[in-house]
XYZ file of C-alpha atoms in Angstrom:
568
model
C 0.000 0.000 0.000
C 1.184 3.547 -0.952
C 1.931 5.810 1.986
C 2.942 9.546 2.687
C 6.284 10.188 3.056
C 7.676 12.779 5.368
C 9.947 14.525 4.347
C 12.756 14.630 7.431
C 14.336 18.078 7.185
C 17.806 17.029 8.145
C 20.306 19.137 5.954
C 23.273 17.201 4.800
C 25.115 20.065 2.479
C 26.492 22.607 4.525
C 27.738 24.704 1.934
C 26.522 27.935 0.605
C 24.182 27.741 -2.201
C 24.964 27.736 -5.507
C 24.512 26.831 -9.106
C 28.010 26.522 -10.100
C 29.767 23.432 -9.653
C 33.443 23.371 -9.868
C 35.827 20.432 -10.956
C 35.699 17.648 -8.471
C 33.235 19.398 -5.421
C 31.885 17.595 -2.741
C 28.393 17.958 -3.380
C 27.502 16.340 0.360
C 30.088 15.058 3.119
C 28.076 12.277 4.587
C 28.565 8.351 3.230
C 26.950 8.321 -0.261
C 27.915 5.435 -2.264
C 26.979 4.081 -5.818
C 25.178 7.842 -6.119
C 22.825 8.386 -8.859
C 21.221 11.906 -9.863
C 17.918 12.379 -11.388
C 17.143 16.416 -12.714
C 13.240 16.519 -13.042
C 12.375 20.485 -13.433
C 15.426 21.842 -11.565
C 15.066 19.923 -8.208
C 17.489 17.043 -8.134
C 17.301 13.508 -6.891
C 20.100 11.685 -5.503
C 19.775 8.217 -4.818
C 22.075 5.787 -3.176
C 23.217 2.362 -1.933
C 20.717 0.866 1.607
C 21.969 2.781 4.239
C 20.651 4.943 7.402
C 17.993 2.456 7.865
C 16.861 2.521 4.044
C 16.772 0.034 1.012
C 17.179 3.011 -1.259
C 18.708 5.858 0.025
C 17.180 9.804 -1.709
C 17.829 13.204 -0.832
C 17.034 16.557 -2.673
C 18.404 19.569 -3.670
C 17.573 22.734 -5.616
C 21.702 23.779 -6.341
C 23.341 20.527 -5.749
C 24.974 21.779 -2.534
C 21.911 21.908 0.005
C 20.063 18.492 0.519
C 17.212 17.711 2.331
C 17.107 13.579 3.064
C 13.227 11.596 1.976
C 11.766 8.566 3.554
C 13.366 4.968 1.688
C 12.606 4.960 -1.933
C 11.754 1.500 -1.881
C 10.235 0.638 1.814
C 9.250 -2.558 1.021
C 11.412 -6.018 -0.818
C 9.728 -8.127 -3.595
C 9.761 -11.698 -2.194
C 12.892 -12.961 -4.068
C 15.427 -10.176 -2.552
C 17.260 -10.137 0.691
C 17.098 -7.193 2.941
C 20.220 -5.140 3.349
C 21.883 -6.301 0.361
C 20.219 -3.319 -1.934
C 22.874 -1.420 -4.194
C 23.207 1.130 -6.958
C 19.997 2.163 -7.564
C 19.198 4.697 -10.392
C 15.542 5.595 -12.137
C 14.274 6.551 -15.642
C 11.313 8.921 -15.901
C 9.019 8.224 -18.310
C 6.139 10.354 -17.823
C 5.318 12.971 -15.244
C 3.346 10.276 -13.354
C 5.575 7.313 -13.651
C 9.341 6.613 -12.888
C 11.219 3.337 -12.848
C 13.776 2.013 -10.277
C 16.508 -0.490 -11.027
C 18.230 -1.616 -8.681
C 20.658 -4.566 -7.360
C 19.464 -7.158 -4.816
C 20.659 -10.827 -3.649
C 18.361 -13.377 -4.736
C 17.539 -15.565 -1.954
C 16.698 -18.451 -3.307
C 20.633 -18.574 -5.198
C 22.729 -15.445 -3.429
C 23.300 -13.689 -6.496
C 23.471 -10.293 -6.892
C 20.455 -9.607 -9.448
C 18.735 -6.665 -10.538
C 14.794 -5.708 -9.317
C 12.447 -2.639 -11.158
C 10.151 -0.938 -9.342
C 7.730 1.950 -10.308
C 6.568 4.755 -8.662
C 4.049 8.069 -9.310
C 7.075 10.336 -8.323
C 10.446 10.230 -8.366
C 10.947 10.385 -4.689
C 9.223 7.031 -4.378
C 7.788 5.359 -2.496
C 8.806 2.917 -5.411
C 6.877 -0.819 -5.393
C 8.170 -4.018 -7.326
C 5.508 -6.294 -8.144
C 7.774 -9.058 -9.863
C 8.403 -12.361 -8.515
C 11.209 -13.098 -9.793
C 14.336 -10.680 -10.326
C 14.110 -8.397 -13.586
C 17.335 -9.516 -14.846
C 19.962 -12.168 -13.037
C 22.285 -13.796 -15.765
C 22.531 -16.842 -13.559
C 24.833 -18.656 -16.228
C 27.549 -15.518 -15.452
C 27.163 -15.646 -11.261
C 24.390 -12.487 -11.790
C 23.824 -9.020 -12.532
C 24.085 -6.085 -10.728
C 24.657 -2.193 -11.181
C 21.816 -1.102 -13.541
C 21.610 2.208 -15.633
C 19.029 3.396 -18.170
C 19.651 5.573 -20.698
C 17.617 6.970 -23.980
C 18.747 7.083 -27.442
C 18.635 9.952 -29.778
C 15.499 9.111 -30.501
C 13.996 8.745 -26.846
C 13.822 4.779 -27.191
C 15.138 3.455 -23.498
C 17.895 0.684 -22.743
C 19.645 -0.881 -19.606
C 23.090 -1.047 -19.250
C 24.644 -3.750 -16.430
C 26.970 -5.924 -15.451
C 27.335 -9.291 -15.008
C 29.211 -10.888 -12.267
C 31.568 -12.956 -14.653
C 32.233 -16.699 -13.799
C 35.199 -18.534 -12.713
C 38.830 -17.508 -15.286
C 36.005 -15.373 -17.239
C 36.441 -11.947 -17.024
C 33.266 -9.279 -16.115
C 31.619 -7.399 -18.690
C 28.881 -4.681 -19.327
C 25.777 -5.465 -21.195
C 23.187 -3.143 -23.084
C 19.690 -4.400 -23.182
C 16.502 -2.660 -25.088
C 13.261 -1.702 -23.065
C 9.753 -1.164 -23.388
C 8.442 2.106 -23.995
C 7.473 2.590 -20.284
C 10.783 1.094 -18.967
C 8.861 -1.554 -17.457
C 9.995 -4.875 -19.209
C 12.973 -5.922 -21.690
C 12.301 -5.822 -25.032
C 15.129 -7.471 -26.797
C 18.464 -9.204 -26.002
C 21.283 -8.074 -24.306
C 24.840 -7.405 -26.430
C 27.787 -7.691 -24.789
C 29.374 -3.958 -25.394
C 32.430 -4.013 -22.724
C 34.434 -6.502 -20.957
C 37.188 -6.236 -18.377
C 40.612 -6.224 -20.672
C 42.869 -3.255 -19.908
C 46.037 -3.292 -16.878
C 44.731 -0.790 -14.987
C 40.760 -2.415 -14.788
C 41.957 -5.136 -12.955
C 40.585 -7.680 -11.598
C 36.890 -6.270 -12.935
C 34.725 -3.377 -14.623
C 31.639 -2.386 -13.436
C 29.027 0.638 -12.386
C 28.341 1.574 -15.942
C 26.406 4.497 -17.449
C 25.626 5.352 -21.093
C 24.580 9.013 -22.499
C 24.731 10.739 -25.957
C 26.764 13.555 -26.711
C 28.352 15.089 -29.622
C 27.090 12.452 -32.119
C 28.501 9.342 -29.994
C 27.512 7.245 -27.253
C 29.482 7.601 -24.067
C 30.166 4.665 -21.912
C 31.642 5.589 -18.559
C 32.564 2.632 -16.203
C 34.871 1.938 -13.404
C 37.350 -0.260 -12.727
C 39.907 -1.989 -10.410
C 39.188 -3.074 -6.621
C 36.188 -0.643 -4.877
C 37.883 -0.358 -1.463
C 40.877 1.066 -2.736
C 42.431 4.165 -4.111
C 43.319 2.196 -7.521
C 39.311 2.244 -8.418
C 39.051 4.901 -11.255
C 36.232 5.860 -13.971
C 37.273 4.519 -17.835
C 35.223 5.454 -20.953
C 34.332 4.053 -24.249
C 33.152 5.747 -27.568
C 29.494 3.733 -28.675
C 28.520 3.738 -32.128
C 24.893 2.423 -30.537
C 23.243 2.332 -27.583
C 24.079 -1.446 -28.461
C 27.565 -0.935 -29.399
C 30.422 -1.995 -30.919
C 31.954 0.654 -28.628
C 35.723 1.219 -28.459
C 37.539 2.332 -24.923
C 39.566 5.374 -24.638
C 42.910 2.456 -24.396
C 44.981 5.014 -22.349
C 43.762 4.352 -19.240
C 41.597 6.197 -16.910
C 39.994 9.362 -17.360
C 39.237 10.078 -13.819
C 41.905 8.612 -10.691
C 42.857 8.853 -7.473
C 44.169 12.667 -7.002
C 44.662 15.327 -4.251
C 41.799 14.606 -1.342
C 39.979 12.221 -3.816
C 40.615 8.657 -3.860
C 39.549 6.026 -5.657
C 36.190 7.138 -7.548
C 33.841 5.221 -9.457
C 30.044 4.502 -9.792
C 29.672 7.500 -12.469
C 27.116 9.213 -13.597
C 25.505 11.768 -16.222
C 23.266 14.272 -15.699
C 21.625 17.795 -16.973
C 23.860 20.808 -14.097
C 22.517 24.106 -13.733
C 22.634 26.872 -15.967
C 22.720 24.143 -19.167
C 25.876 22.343 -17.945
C 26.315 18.160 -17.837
C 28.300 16.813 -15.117
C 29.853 13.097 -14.184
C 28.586 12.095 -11.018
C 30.462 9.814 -9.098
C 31.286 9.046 -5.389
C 34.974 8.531 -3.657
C 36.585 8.249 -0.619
C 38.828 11.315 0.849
C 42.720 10.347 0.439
C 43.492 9.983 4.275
C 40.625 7.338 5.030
C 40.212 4.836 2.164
C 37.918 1.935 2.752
C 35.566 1.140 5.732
C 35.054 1.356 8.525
C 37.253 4.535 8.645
C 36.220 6.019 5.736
C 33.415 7.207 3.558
C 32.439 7.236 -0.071
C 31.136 10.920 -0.689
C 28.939 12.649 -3.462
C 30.989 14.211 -6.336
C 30.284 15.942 -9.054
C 32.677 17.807 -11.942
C 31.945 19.487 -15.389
C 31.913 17.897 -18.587
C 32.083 18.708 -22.004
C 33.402 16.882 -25.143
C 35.959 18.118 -27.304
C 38.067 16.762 -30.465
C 35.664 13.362 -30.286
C 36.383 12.806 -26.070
C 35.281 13.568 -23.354
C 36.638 16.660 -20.947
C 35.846 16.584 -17.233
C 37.056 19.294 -15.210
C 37.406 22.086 -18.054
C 40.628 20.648 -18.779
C 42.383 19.906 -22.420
C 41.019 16.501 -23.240
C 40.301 13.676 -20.683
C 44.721 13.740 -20.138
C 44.978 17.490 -19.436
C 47.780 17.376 -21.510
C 48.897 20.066 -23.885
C 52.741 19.944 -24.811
C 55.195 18.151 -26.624
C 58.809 16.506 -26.947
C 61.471 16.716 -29.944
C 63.989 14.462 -30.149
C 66.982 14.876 -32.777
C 68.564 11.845 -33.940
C 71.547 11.973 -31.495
C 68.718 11.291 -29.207
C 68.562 14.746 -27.232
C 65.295 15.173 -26.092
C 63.522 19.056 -25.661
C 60.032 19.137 -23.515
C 58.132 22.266 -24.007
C 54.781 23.457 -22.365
C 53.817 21.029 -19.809
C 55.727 17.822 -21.426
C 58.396 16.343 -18.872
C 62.405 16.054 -19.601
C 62.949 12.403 -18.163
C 66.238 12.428 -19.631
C 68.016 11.666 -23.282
C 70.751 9.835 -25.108
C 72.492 12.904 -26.034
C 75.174 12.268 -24.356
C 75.678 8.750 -25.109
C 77.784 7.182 -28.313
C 75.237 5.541 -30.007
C 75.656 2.652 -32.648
C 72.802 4.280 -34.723
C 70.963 6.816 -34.675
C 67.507 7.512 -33.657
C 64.767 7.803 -35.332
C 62.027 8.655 -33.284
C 60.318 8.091 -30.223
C 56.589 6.913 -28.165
C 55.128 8.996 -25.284
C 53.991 6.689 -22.373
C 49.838 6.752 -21.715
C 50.796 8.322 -18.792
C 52.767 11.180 -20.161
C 55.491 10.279 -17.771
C 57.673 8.466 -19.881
C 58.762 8.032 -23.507
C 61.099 5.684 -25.313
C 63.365 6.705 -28.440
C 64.262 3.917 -30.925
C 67.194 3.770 -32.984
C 67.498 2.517 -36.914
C 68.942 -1.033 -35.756
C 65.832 -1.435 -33.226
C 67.989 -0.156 -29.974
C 65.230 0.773 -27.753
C 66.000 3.198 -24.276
C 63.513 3.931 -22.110
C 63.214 6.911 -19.727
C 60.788 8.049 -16.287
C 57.955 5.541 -16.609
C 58.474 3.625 -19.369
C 59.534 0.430 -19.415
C 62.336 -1.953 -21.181
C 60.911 -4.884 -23.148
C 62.894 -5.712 -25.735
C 64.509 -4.898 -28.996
C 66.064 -5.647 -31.772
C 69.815 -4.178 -30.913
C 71.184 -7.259 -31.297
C 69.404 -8.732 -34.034
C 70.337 -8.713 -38.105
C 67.694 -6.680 -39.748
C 66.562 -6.520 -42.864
C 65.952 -3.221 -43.098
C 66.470 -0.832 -40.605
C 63.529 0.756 -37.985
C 61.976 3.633 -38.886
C 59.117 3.695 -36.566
C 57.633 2.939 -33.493
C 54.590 2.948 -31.279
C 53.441 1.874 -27.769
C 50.314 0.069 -26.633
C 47.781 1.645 -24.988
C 49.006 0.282 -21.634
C 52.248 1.629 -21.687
C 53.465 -2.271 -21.280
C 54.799 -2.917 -24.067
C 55.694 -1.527 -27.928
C 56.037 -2.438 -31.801
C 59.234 -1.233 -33.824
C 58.477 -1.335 -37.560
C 61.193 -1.323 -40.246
C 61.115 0.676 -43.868
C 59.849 -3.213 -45.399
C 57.015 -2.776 -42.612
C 58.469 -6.007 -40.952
C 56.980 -5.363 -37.188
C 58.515 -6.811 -33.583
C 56.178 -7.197 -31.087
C 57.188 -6.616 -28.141
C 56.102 -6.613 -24.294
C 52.327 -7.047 -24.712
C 52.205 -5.800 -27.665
C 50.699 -8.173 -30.230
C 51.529 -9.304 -33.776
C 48.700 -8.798 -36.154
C 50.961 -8.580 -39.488
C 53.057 -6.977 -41.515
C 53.986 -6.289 -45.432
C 57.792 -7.794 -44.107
C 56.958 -10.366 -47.216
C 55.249 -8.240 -49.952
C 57.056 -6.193 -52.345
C 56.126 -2.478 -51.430
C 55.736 0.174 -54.216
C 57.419 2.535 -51.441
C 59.103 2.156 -48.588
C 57.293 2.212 -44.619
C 58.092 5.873 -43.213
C 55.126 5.448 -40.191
C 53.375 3.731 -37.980
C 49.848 4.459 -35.734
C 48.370 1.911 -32.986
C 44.508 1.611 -32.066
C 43.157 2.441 -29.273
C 42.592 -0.626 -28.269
C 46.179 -1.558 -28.879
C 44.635 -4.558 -31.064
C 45.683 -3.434 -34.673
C 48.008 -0.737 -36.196
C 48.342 1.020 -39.191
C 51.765 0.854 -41.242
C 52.295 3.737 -43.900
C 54.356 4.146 -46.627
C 56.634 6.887 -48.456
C 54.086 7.479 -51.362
C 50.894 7.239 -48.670
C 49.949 3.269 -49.104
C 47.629 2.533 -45.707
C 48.257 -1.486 -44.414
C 45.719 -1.938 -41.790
C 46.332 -5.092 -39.082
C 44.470 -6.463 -36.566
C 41.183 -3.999 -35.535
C 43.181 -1.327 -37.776
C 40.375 -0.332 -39.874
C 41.309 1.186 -43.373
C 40.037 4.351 -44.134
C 41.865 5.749 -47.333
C 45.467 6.413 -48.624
C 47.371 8.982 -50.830
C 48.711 5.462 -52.734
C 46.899 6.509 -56.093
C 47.871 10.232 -55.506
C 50.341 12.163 -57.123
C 51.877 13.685 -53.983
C 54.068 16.993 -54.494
C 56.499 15.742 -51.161
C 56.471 11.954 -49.756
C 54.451 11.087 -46.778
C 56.680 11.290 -43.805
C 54.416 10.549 -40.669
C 51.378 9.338 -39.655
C 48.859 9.704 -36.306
C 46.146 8.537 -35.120
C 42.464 9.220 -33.637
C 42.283 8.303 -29.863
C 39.197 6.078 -30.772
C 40.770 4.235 -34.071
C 37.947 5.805 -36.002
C 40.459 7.930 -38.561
C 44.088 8.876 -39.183
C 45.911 11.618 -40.881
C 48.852 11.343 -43.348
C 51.512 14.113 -43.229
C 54.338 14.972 -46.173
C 57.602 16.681 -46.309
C 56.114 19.921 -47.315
C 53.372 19.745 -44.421
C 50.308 18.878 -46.686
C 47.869 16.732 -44.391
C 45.324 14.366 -45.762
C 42.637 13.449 -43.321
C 40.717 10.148 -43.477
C 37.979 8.603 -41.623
C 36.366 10.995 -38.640
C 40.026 12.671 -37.993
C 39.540 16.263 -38.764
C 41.095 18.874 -41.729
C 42.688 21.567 -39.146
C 45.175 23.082 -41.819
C 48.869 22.139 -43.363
C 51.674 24.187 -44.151
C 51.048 22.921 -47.602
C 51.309 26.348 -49.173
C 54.471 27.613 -47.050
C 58.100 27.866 -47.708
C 59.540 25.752 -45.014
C 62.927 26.909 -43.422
C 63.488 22.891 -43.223
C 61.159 19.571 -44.362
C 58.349 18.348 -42.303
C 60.026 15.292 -40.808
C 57.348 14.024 -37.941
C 54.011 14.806 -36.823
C 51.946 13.998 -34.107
C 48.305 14.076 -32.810
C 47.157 16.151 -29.878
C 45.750 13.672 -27.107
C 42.056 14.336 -27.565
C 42.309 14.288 -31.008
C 41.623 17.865 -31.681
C 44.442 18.940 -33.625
C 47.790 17.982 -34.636
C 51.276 19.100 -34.409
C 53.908 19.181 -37.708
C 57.613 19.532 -37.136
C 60.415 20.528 -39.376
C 64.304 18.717 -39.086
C 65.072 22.121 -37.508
C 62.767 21.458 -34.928
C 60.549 23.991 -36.671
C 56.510 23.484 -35.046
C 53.930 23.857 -36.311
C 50.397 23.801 -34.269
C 46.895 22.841 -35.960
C 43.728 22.653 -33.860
C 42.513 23.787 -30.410
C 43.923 21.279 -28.957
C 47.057 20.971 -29.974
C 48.508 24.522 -28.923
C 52.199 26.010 -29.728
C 54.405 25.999 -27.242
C 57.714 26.345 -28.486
C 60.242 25.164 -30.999
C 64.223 24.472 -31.552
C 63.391 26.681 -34.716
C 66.038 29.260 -33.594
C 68.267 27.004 -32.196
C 71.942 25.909 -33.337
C 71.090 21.929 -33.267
C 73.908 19.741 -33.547
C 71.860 16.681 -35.061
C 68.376 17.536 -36.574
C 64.903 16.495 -34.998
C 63.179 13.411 -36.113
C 60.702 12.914 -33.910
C 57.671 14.641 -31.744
C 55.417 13.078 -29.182
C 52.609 14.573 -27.312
């Protein structure tokens, strides 16, 4: 039976009010975990894990600072679920007199974790499940938990979850088409994530899905819960239903400052037309209970260049300079790119010809023509091919998304795999029109893309191929190439700076048209994809795109060896 609730005035936020967020706030001090936020007219709905006596946990606020705490969301179990075993609870509103709750529950009659609906006339609650049996439990995968709904373009709902993964099988996150009223499933579920990068391990989990900027954003975390390694990953969605792709350098939001260890994220509508990820975390000094709690945060986002930006920062690394190295190996950093040291000091067998940025941007490695690899800050050693009788010498090189391990690709586009880095091919065995001058990994560090002299494209593994300057009649040769953080494009740069874009990577300009002081001899992308950097043998730059600012050059400089290389 449906009952009043009272509302208990007990203020939680004891900050002044306001409208304006700012980048990682504590919207409420008190123990808040596996937070969602529901805007419906301005006032704002935060629900959260059982706690304080409740199954579902929901304050409100006007300004997201201020909260006033309701009566339990859901007072009363269905038959099938355990009390005090109620987690991550979010709702979809469908009509001004209807909202949906999803939530997770443990199934008595098997202990899984599985996933209950309930509906309610307002979004406060109270909500009441009807259903005898869970909503959806994937009993073949040990359960699901952690639902989220989300609406396509065109207002037609899904669930996203996750399932709990059986024994030596990794976890993964699962989209799954509902009815028009959100209150049954109306189609299968399709696998769109799974646990497979370093830093996720040992699982993925506490998903979210919303549309911006043409894509579909999946925001997850990952890692252990308890700890200060638990951070928020994204993938790019071509569908509600996928494929999507993830981001493949890690995190976009970690442990940093006072904030440890966030995760459960969320999307929704800020004041004054913002969006902002949700998400809880624990405060540095007290990770993990009983000590410590799991607090109500909030920061901006936008999306830039094809990724997300939380914060207001440049791209989802906040990074926005560059490295040169000259083929002695001497390294310059300019803007906010650390000098982790060089081999321009060293007597080197050959010399180098260019050179990787860790994911982390705390590291790089420079590679020399016979395959000598040295790495520097957090990169590290896994190989080479110093020692080996080549072919043909290197002329390229890339690093996996994890920063664990790297390829080194010679002018006949032979590859060495190396680390984790897998083989996917290589044109070591055709006969090439041109020689290999580049080389661009995936994001997903499953594929990359080998180019040649006159602009020839050889895709690999998830590479996909997207168009070449092969049947061109190019006024300079092809020199470098770079790729889109999500896979989905590349661009191709020559000696005179001409820049052919393919696939969704973006025209931004060339130096085409310019007399050039000294040949284009590298190029590189910025990290969010929004622009790209060109640099002459000088050490000449030049800077294309918002995000890909100038920040200095060896231009002016008296070099004793010239640059080969750049890395963002």
């Amino acid at each position: 039976m449906a009952k009043a609730l009272a509302v208990l005035l007990v203020v939680v936020g004891l900050l002044a009010p306001s409208t304006v967020v700012a980048a990682d706030e504590q919207l409420a001090p008190n123990d808040y975990p596996d937070p969602s936020l529901l805007n419906v007219g301005g006032t704002y709905f935060a629900y959260a894990t059982n706690g304080g006596g409740r199954n579902v946990q929901v304050m409100t606020s006007v300004d997201l600072h201020t909260w006033q705490r309701m009566s339990d969301a859901l007072p009363q179990l269905p038959s099938w679920a355990a009390p005090n075993f109620t987690w991550a609870p979010e709702v979809l509103a469908v009509a001004p007199n209807r909202y949906v709750l999803y939530y997770t529950a443990r199934h008595r009659a098997s202990g899984l974790q599985c996933i209950g609906r309930a509906v309610a006339t307002m979004p406060q609650g109270p909500f009441t499940d009807e259903l005898a049996q869970p909503f959806v439990c994937q009993m073949d995968r040990r359960g699901s938990i952690d639902p989220s709904p989300l609406r396509d373009a065109d207002g037609r709902p899904y669930l996203v979850y996750k399932s709990e993964g059986t024994v030596g099988e990794p976890t993964r996150i699962w989209s799954q088409p509902l009815s028009a009223d959100g209150g049954a499933l109306a189609g299968q579920p399709v696998q769109v994530a799974v646990t497979d990068q370093a830093w996720e391990e040992p699982l993925i989990e506490g998903p979210t899905m919303t549309f911006a900027g043409g894509s579909y954003w999946l925001f997850y975390a990952g890692n252990h819960w308890e700890t200060a390694r638990y951070a928020i990953g994204v993938a790019r969605c071509a569908s509600p239903l996928g494929p999507c792709t993830k981001d493949g350098r890690g995190p976009v939001l970690s442990s940093s400052g006072s904030m440890a260890g966030p995760g459960s994220p969320g999307v929704v509508a800020g004041p004054n037309g913002t969006t902002l990820l949700t998400y809880h975390a624990w405060t540095s000094s007290r990770v993990g209970y009983p000590g410590g709690a799991r607090s109500l945060r909030a920061t901006p986002l936008t999306f830039a260049g094809g990724r997300p930006v939380l914060g207001g920062g440049v791209g989802s690394t906040g990074r926005e300079g560059y490295r040169l190295v000259a083929s002695d190996g001497g390294v310059f950093a300019f803007g906010d790119a650390g000098y982790f040291g060089s081999t321009g000091a060293m007597r080197l067998n050959q010399p180098i010809v260019g050179m990787a940025p860790t994911s982390t941007g705390q590291g790089y490695w420079l590679v020399a023509s016979d395959g000598g690899v040295f790495a520097f800050g957090d990169a590290g050693y896994f190989g080479s091919t110093g020692a080996m009788r080549l072919n043909k010498p290197i002329v390229a090189m890339a690093a996996t998304p994890t920063g664990l391990g790297y390829w080194l690709v010679a002018s006949d586009g032979g590859v060495f795999a190396f680390g984790d880095a897998g083989y996917f091919g290589s044109t070591g065995a055709l006969r090439l029109n041109k020689p290999i001058v580049g080389a661009a990994q995936t994001a997903t560090g499953h594929g990359y893309w080998l180019v040649a002299s006159d602009g020839g494209v050889f895709a690999f593994g998830d590479a996909g191929y997207f168009g070449s300057t092969g049947n061109v009649d190019l006024r300079s040769p092809i020199v470098a190439m770079a790729a889109m953080p999500w896979g989905d494009g590349y661009w191709l740069m020559a000696a005179d700076g001409g820049v052919f874009a393919f696939g969704a990577a973006p025209f931004y300009g060339s130096t085409g048209g310019l007399t050039l002081s000294a040949p284009i001899v590298h190029g590189g992308a910025a990290p969010g994809g929004d622009g790209y950097w060109l640099v002459g043998s000088d050490g000449g730059v030049f800077a294309f795109g918002p995000g890909a600012p100038f920040r200095g050059s060896t231009g002016g400089m008296a070099l004793t060896k010239p640059v080969v290389g750049i890395g963002a």
